[in-house]
Amino acid sequence: MTYGLRVWDASANLTFDSDDSVGGMVADVKTYGPSSTATLTYPTLAGFSVMVVPLFALYFGDFNVTSDTTLGYPRVVVSAAGYTRQFLVVVW
Amino acid sequence: MGYGLFIKNPAGELVIGTEGITYGYLGQATFVSTTAPGTTANSSMGYSTYTFAFAGNILVALPLNTTGTCALLGMGQSAGVWTISVHQSDGTTNSAGFDNETAPAAVYVFGAPESTPSGWGMNLFDAAGTICARLDRQPPAIRGRVQMSSSVASMAMPTVTTPAIIGGTADRSTSGIAAGVNWDNHYYARGWKLSGSTLVRQIYQTERALEGASAGSTNFINPVNAILIEADGL
């Protein structure tokens, strides 16, 4: 490791190494009711990719939350759906 | 970014930063009970219930295995205790078509950073002065992104010793079978299962209902994202 971050616990066990971390960073955690709509933007994260991760198994096939970087930074669009959505915004 | 900290991996991907929320490992949830699935044409799937005491928000990761399908069905907090509902199939189905239920090997719980800094290690603060990472707790060891587009039901797994997953699908399938004057409607969702070194979103029956109209024949496999973590040692 030439750069990055390593974390050890109080017993000197390595518990985190940024070299091994592949997948991204949680930028946000959100909950929206069935009829709620919203547009979330993250201009301070310009240049990074984005995806949304539903936290639960959803049975009705209408998650209706999308993400993109059309603006040059992450954007999440929440449309109305049949029930409450809870999700992570992950950037990398 | 005019201030703060970004930590990246060697590929330049963001790992931890002051523009994010770094959850920390709290422990395994406590098993409460397993409810068996129904056995009739008017019944529901089985599930297991867990609890975990924590005042803040949590993320739950479920271990993946080749035996049966898993899915996080829901969670809610009351008086500082989270109740977590999980589906884990034992790999068999009963006479009504439901997965037979077993308790998952573990339910891993990660917590949002608390508002008070830890007494040691590193604390990160966001622009509002709120703690966004407390590294006295082990961050999730993220090892890969699941990004399946519509109608894609599997992907190759990265190398992970004890894989666990954060995230659920938003799929739905139905079938209606004529049953006298009624319809024996079957409703399905999808969860996660390993098949060798492949991650599969596996169909499972959530409900059967005798109804006056057919549920029709549908099979929605929608785009889905999730996070794979290394749970070895948790």
mmCIF file of N, CA and C in Angstrom, chain B residues 28-30 62 81 85 88-89 92 99 108 120 124 133 135-136 169 171 173 180 185 193-195 201 203 215 229:
data_model
loop_
_atom_site.group_PDB
_atom_site.id
_atom_site.type_symbol
_atom_site.label_atom_id
_atom_site.label_comp_id
_atom_site.label_asym_id
_atom_site.label_seq_id
_atom_site.Cartn_x
_atom_site.Cartn_y
_atom_site.Cartn_z
ATOM 1 N N GLN B 28 -24.036 -8.912 14.999
ATOM 2 C CA GLN B 28 -25.078 -9.727 14.381
ATOM 3 C C GLN B 28 -26.391 -9.542 15.140
ATOM 4 N N ALA B 29 -27.475 -9.498 14.387
ATOM 5 C CA ALA B 29 -28.791 -9.363 15.010
ATOM 6 C C ALA B 29 -29.140 -10.639 15.773
ATOM 7 N N THR B 30 -30.049 -10.486 16.726
ATOM 8 C CA THR B 30 -30.457 -11.599 17.588
ATOM 9 C C THR B 30 -31.664 -12.318 16.994
ATOM 10 N N LEU B 62 -27.033 -9.604 4.343
ATOM 11 C CA LEU B 62 -27.378 -11.019 4.492
ATOM 12 C C LEU B 62 -26.328 -11.884 3.812
ATOM 13 N N VAL B 81 -35.194 -0.306 19.345
ATOM 14 C CA VAL B 81 -34.919 -1.691 18.944
ATOM 15 C C VAL B 81 -35.429 -1.914 17.525
ATOM 16 N N SER B 85 -36.976 -8.444 9.353
ATOM 17 C CA SER B 85 -37.666 -9.600 8.785
ATOM 18 C C SER B 85 -36.890 -10.099 7.567
ATOM 19 N N GLN B 88 -35.044 -16.750 4.267
ATOM 20 C CA GLN B 88 -33.931 -17.614 3.887
ATOM 21 C C GLN B 88 -34.498 -19.002 3.618
ATOM 22 N N SER B 89 -34.401 -19.428 2.378
ATOM 23 C CA SER B 89 -34.878 -20.757 2.007
ATOM 24 C C SER B 89 -33.859 -21.813 2.416
ATOM 25 N N THR B 92 -35.540 -26.184 -0.242
ATOM 26 C CA THR B 92 -36.662 -27.044 -0.623
ATOM 27 C C THR B 92 -37.941 -26.218 -0.635
ATOM 28 N N ASP B 99 -41.009 -21.672 -0.457
ATOM 29 C CA ASP B 99 -39.720 -22.087 0.085
ATOM 30 C C ASP B 99 -39.900 -22.495 1.543
ATOM 31 N N TYR B 108 -26.070 -9.443 9.520
ATOM 32 C CA TYR B 108 -25.047 -8.476 9.885
ATOM 33 C C TYR B 108 -25.645 -7.069 9.930
ATOM 34 N N TRP B 120 -11.335 7.560 20.318
ATOM 35 C CA TRP B 120 -10.064 7.230 19.690
ATOM 36 C C TRP B 120 -10.310 6.982 18.205
ATOM 37 N N LEU B 124 -14.747 11.728 10.974
ATOM 38 C CA LEU B 124 -14.897 12.681 9.873
ATOM 39 C C LEU B 124 -16.187 13.460 10.076
ATOM 40 N N ALA B 133 -18.390 9.806 9.634
ATOM 41 C CA ALA B 133 -17.652 8.540 9.742
ATOM 42 C C ALA B 133 -16.994 8.482 11.111
ATOM 43 N N LEU B 135 -14.418 5.887 12.658
ATOM 44 C CA LEU B 135 -13.668 4.700 12.276
ATOM 45 C C LEU B 135 -13.231 3.861 13.471
ATOM 46 N N ASP B 136 -13.818 4.114 14.647
ATOM 47 C CA ASP B 136 -13.636 3.150 15.727
ATOM 48 C C ASP B 136 -14.470 1.909 15.453
ATOM 49 N N THR B 169 -34.200 -6.797 -4.566
ATOM 50 C CA THR B 169 -34.721 -6.656 -5.922
ATOM 51 C C THR B 169 -36.107 -6.014 -5.893
ATOM 52 N N ASP B 171 -38.626 -7.060 -8.226
ATOM 53 C CA ASP B 171 -39.204 -7.893 -9.283
ATOM 54 C C ASP B 171 -40.587 -8.399 -8.864
ATOM 55 N N SER B 173 -43.618 -11.393 -10.283
ATOM 56 C CA SER B 173 -44.175 -12.335 -11.249
ATOM 57 C C SER B 173 -45.481 -12.871 -10.695
ATOM 58 N N GLY B 180 -62.069 -23.969 -10.297
ATOM 59 C CA GLY B 180 -63.523 -23.890 -10.203
ATOM 60 C C GLY B 180 -63.994 -22.513 -10.655
ATOM 61 N N ASN B 185 -54.275 -17.876 -7.572
ATOM 62 C CA ASN B 185 -53.237 -16.936 -8.010
ATOM 63 C C ASN B 185 -51.948 -17.115 -7.207
ATOM 64 N N LYS B 193 -29.169 -15.670 -4.420
ATOM 65 C CA LYS B 193 -28.630 -17.000 -4.178
ATOM 66 C C LYS B 193 -27.350 -17.140 -4.978
ATOM 67 N N LEU B 194 -26.431 -17.947 -4.475
ATOM 68 C CA LEU B 194 -25.226 -18.258 -5.246
ATOM 69 C C LEU B 194 -25.429 -19.558 -6.005
ATOM 70 N N SER B 195 -24.886 -19.593 -7.205
ATOM 71 C CA SER B 195 -24.804 -20.832 -7.980
ATOM 72 C C SER B 195 -23.351 -20.950 -8.419
ATOM 73 N N ARG B 201 -30.421 -13.864 -9.091
ATOM 74 C CA ARG B 201 -31.651 -13.418 -8.416
ATOM 75 C C ARG B 201 -32.694 -14.497 -8.676
ATOM 76 N N ILE B 203 -36.137 -16.716 -8.073
ATOM 77 C CA ILE B 203 -37.555 -16.498 -7.829
ATOM 78 C C ILE B 203 -38.035 -17.301 -6.616
ATOM 79 N N ALA B 215 -54.765 -13.360 -11.703
ATOM 80 C CA ALA B 215 -53.672 -12.392 -11.545
ATOM 81 C C ALA B 215 -52.905 -12.224 -12.848
ATOM 82 N N ILE B 229 -20.390 -7.410 0.099
ATOM 83 C CA ILE B 229 -19.374 -7.142 1.116
ATOM 84 C C ILE B 229 -18.690 -8.439 1.538
#
